[in-house]
mmCIF file of C-alpha atoms in Angstrom:
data_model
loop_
_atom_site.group_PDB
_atom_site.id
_atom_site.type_symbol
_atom_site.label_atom_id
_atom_site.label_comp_id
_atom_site.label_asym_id
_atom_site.label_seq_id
_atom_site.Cartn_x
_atom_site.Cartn_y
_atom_site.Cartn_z
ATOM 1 C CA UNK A 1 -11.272 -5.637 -11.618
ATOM 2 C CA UNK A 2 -14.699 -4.991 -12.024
ATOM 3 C CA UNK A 3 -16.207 -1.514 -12.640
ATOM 4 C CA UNK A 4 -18.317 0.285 -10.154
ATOM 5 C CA UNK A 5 -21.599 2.977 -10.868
ATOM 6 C CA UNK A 6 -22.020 5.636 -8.100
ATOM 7 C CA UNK A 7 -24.178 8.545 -8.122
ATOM 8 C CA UNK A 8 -22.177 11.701 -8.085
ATOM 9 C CA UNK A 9 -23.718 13.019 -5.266
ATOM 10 C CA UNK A 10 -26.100 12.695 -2.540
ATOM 11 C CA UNK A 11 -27.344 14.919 1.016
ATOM 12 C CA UNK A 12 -28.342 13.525 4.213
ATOM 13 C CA UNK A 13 -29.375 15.186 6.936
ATOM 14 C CA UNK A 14 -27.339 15.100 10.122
ATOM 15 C CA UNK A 15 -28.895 12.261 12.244
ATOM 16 C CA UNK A 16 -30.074 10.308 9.812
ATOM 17 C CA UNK A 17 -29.148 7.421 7.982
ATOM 18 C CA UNK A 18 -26.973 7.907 5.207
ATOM 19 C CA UNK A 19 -27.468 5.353 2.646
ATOM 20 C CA UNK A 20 -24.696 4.986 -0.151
ATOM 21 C CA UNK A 21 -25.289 2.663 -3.544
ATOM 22 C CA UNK A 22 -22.675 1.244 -5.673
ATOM 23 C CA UNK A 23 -23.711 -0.916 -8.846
ATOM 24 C CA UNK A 24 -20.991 -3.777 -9.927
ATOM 25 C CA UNK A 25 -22.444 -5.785 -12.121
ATOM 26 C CA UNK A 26 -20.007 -7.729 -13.739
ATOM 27 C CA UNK A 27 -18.312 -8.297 -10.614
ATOM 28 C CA UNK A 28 -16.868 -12.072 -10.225
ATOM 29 C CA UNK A 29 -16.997 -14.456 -7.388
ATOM 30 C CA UNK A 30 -13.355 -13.897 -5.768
ATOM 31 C CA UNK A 31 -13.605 -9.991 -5.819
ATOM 32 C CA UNK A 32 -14.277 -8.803 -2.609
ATOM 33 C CA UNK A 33 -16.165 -4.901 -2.208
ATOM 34 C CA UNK A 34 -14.601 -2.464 -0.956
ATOM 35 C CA UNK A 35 -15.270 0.836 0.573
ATOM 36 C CA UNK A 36 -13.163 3.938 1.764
ATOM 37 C CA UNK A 37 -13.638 7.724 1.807
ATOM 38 C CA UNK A 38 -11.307 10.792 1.485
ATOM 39 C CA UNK A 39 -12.381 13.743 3.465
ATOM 40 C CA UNK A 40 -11.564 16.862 1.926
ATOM 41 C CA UNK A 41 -7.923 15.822 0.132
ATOM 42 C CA UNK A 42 -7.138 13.869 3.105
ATOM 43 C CA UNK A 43 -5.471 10.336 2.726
ATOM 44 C CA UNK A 44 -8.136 7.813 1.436
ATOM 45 C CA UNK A 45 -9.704 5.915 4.896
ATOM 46 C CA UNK A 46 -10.776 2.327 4.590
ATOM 47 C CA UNK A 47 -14.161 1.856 5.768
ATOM 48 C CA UNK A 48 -15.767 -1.645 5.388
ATOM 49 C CA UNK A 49 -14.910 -4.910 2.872
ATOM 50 C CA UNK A 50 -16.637 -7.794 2.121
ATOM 51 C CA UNK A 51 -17.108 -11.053 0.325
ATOM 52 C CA UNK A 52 -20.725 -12.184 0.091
ATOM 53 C CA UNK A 53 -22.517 -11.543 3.164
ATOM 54 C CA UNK A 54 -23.595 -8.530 5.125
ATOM 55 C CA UNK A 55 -20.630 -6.849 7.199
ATOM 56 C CA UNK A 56 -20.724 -4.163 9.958
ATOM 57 C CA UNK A 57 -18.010 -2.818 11.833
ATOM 58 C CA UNK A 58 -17.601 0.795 14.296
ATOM 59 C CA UNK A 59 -17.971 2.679 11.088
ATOM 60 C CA UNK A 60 -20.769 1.292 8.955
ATOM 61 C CA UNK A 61 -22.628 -1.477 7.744
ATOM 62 C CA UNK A 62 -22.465 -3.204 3.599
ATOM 63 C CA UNK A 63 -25.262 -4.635 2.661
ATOM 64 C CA UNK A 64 -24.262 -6.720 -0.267
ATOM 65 C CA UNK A 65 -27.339 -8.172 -2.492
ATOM 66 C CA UNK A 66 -27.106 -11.775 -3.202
ATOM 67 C CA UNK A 67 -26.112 -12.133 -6.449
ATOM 68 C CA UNK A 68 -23.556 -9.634 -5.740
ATOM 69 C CA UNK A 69 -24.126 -7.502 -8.498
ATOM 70 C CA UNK A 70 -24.937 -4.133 -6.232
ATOM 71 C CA UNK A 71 -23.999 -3.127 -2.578
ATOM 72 C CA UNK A 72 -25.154 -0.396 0.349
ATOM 73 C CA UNK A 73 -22.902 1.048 2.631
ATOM 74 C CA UNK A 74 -24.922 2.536 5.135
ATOM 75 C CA UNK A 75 -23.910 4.918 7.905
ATOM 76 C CA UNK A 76 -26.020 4.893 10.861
ATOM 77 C CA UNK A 77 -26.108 8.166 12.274
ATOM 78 C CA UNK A 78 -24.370 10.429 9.883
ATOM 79 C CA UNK A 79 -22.528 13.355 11.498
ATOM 80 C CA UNK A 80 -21.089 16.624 9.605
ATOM 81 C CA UNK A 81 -17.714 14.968 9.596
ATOM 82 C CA UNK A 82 -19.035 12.471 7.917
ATOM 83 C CA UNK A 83 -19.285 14.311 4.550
ATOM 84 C CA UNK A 84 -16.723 13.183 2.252
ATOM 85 C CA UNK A 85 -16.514 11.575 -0.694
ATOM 86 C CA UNK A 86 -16.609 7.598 -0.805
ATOM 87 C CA UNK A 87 -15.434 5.131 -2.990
ATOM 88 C CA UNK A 88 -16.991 1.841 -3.723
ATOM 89 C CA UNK A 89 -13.912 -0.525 -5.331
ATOM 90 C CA UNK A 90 -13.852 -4.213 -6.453
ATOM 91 C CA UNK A 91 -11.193 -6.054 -6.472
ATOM 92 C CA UNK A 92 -9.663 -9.054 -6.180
ATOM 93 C CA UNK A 93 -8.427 -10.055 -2.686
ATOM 94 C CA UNK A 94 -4.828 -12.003 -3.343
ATOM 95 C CA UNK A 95 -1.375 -12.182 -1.475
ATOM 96 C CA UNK A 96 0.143 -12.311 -4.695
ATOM 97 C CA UNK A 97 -1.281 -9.093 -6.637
ATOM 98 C CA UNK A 98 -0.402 -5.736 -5.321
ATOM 99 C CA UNK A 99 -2.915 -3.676 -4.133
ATOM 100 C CA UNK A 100 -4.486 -1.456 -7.157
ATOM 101 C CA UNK A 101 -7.435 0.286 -5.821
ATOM 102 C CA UNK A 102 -8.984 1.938 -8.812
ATOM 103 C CA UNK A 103 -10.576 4.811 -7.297
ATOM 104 C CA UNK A 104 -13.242 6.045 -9.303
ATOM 105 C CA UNK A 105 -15.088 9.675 -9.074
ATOM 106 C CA UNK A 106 -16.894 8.370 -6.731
ATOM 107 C CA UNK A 107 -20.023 9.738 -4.212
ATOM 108 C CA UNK A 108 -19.669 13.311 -2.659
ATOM 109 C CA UNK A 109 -21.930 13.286 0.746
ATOM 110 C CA UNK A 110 -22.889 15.957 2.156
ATOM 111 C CA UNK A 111 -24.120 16.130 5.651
ATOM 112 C CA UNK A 112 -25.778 19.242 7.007
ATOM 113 C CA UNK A 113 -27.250 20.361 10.068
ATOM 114 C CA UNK B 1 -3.730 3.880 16.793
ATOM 115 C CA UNK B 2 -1.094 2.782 14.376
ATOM 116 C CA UNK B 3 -0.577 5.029 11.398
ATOM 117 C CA UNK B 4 1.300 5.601 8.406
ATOM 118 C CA UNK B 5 3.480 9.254 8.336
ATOM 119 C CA UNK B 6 4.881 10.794 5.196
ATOM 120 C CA UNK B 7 7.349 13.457 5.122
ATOM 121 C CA UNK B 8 7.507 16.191 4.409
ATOM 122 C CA UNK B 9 3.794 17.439 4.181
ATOM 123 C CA UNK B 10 4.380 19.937 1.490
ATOM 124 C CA UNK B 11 7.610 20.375 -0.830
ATOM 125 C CA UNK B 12 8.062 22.685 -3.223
ATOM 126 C CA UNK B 13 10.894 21.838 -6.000
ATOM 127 C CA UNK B 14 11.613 23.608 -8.952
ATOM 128 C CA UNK B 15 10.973 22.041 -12.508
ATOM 129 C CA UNK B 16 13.876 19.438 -13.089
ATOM 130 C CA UNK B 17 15.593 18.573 -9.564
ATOM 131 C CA UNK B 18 14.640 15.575 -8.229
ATOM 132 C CA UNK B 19 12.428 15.171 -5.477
ATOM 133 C CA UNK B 20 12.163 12.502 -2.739
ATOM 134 C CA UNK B 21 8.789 12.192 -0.914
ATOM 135 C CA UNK B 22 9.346 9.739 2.422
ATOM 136 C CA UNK B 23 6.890 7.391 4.399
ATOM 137 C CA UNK B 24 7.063 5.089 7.319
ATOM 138 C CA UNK B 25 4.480 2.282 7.104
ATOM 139 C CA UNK B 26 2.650 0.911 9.703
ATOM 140 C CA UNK B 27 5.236 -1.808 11.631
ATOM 141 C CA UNK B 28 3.943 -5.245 10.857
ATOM 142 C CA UNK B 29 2.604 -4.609 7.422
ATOM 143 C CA UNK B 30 4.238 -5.938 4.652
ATOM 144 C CA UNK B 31 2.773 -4.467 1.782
ATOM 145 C CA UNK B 32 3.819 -0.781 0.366
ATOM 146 C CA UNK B 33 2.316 1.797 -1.637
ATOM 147 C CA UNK B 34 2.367 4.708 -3.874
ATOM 148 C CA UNK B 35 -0.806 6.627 -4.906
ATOM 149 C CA UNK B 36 -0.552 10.221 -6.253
ATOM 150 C CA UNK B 37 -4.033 12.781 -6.767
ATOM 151 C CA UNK B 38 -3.997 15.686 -9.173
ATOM 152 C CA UNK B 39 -5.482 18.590 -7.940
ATOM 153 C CA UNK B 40 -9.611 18.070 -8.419
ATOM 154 C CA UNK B 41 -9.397 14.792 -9.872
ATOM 155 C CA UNK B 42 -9.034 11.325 -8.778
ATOM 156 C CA UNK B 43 -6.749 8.855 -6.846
ATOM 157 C CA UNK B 44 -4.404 7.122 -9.186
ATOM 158 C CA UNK B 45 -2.791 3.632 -8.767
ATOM 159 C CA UNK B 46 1.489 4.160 -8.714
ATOM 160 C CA UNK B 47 2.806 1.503 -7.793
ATOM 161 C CA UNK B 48 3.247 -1.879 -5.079
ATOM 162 C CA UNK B 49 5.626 -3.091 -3.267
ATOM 163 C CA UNK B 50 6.452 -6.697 -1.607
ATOM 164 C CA UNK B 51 9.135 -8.622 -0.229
ATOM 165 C CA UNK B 52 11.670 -5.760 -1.556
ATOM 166 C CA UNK B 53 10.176 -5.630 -5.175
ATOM 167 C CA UNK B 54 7.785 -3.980 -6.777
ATOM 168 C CA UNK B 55 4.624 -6.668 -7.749
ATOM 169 C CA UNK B 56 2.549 -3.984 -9.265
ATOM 170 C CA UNK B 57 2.312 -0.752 -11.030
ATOM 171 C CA UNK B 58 0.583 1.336 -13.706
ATOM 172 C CA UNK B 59 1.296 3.387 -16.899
ATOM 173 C CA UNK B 60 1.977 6.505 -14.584
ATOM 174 C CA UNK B 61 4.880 4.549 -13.098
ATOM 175 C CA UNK B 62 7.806 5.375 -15.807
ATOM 176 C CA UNK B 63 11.474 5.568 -15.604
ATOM 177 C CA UNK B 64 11.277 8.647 -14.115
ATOM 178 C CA UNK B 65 9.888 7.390 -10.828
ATOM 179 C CA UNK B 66 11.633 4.844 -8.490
ATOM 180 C CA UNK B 67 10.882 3.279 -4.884
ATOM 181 C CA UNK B 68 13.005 1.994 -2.490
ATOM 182 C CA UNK B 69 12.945 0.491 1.077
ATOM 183 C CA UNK B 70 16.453 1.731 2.026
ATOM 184 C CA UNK B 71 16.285 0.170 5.903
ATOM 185 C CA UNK B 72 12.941 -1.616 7.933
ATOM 186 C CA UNK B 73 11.091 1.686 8.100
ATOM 187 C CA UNK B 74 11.126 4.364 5.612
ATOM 188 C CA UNK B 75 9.490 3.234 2.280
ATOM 189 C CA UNK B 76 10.672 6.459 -0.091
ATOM 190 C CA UNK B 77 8.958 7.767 -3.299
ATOM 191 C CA UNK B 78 11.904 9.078 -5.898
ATOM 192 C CA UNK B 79 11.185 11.546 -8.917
ATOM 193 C CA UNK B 80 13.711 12.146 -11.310
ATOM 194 C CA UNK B 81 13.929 15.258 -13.094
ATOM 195 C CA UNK B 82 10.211 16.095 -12.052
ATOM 196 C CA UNK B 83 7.936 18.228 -14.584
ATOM 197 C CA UNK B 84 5.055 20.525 -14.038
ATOM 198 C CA UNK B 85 2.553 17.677 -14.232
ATOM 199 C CA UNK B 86 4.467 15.820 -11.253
ATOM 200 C CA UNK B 87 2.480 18.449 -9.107
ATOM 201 C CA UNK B 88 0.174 16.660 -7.249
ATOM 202 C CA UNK B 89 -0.655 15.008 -3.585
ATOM 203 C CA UNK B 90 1.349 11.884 -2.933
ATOM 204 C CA UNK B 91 -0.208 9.590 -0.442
ATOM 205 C CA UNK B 92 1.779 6.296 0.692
ATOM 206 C CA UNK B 93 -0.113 3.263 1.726
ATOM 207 C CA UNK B 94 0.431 0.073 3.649
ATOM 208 C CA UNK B 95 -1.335 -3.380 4.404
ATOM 209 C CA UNK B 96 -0.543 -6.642 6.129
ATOM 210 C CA UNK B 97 -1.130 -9.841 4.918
ATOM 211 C CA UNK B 98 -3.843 -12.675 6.718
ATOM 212 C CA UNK B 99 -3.111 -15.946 5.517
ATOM 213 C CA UNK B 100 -3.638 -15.927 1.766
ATOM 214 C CA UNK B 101 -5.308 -12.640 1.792
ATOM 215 C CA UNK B 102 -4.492 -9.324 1.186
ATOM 216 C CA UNK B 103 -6.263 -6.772 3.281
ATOM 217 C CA UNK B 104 -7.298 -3.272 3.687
ATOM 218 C CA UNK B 105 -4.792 -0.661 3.087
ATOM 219 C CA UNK B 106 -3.963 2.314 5.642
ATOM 220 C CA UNK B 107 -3.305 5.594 4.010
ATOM 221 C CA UNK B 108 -1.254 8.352 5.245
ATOM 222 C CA UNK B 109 -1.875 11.903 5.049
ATOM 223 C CA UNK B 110 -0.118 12.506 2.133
ATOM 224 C CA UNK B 111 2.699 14.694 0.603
ATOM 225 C CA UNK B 112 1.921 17.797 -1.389
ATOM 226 C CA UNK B 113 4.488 18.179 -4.364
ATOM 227 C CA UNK B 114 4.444 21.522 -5.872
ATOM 228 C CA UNK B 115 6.712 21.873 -8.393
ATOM 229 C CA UNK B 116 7.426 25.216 -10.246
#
């Protein structure tokens, strides 16, 4: 699976949009993004996948360049329980592998007031 | 919502015994797995689980560690003989299957092993 860069940490202010980057340059055409978060040593929550174009769901929108090689997962209207840390993963999407998410270090947001 | 539960939350086992951490999956999913986090450091890849075999899993995943689906709910997490280093959060995961796609996993809160 490809590798992933994200900053180590970022702040947003409560309110505002929160705007998370996530480098993946080498990534190849049948790995899908992924993104989740883990809220204070809770389990890991998905978030938002996608392929090639731009996805939103409740949660958040990816913005996913077009050659693929970087993404944005943007959250709206970040609240304080928003601050976690998240996790930008690539991986292949196949019946037939298991599931390996390779969580890196990821990016701790912080939200305040 | 449907989630996925692991048992117990915390367990505490002294250095040796073996240990069983327990999960139920979400219903209709039909893939399982293991994930463990050391304290301050990252999630870690254990192991998979499909169609009552294991498809996947990493260097962690030694003799020492086994996984079984024993009936159509419980998807259980043994470690034999655990060590200090076992310590750690164990969460469980599960995901269904579209068509000829995987898709995004559910994780449950997790199992604290504390072993001393």
């Amino acid at each position: 699976d490809a590798k992933t860069t994200q900053p180590p940490s970022m702040d947003c202010a409560e309110g505002r949009a929160a705007n998370l980057p996530c480098n993946h340059s080498t990534i190849s055409g049948n790995e899908y993004v992924y993104w989740y978060r883990q809220i204070h040593s809770q389990g890991p929550q998905y978030i938002i996948h996608g392929l090639k174009n731009n996805e939103t769901n409740e949660m958040a929108s990816l913005i996913i360049t077009e050659d693929r090689k970087s993404s944005t997962l943007i959250l709206p209207h970040a609240t304080l329980r928003d601050t976690a840390v998240y996790y930008c993963i690539v991986r292949v999407g196949s019946k037939n592998s298991g599931y390996a998410l390779n969580f890196g270090k990821g990016t701790s947001l912080l939200v305040t007031p | 919502e449907p989630e996925v539960t692991q048992t117990p939350s915390h367990q505490v086992t002294q250095m040796g015994q073996e240990v069983i951490l327990r999960c139920v999956p979400i219903s209709n999913h039909l893939y399982f797995y293991w994930y463990r986090q050391i304290l301050g450091q990252k999630v870690e890849f254990l192991v998979s689980f499909y169609n009552n075999e294991i498809s996947e899993k990493s260097e962690i995943f030694d003799d020492q560690f086994s996984v079984e689906r024993p009936d159509g709910s419980n998807f259980t997490l043994k470690i034999r003989s655990t060590k200090l280093e076992d310590s750690a959060m164990y969460f469980c995961a599960s995901s269904e299957a579209r068509g000829n796609k995987n898709t995004e996993a559910f994780f449950g809160q997790g199992t604290r092993l504390t072993v001393v």
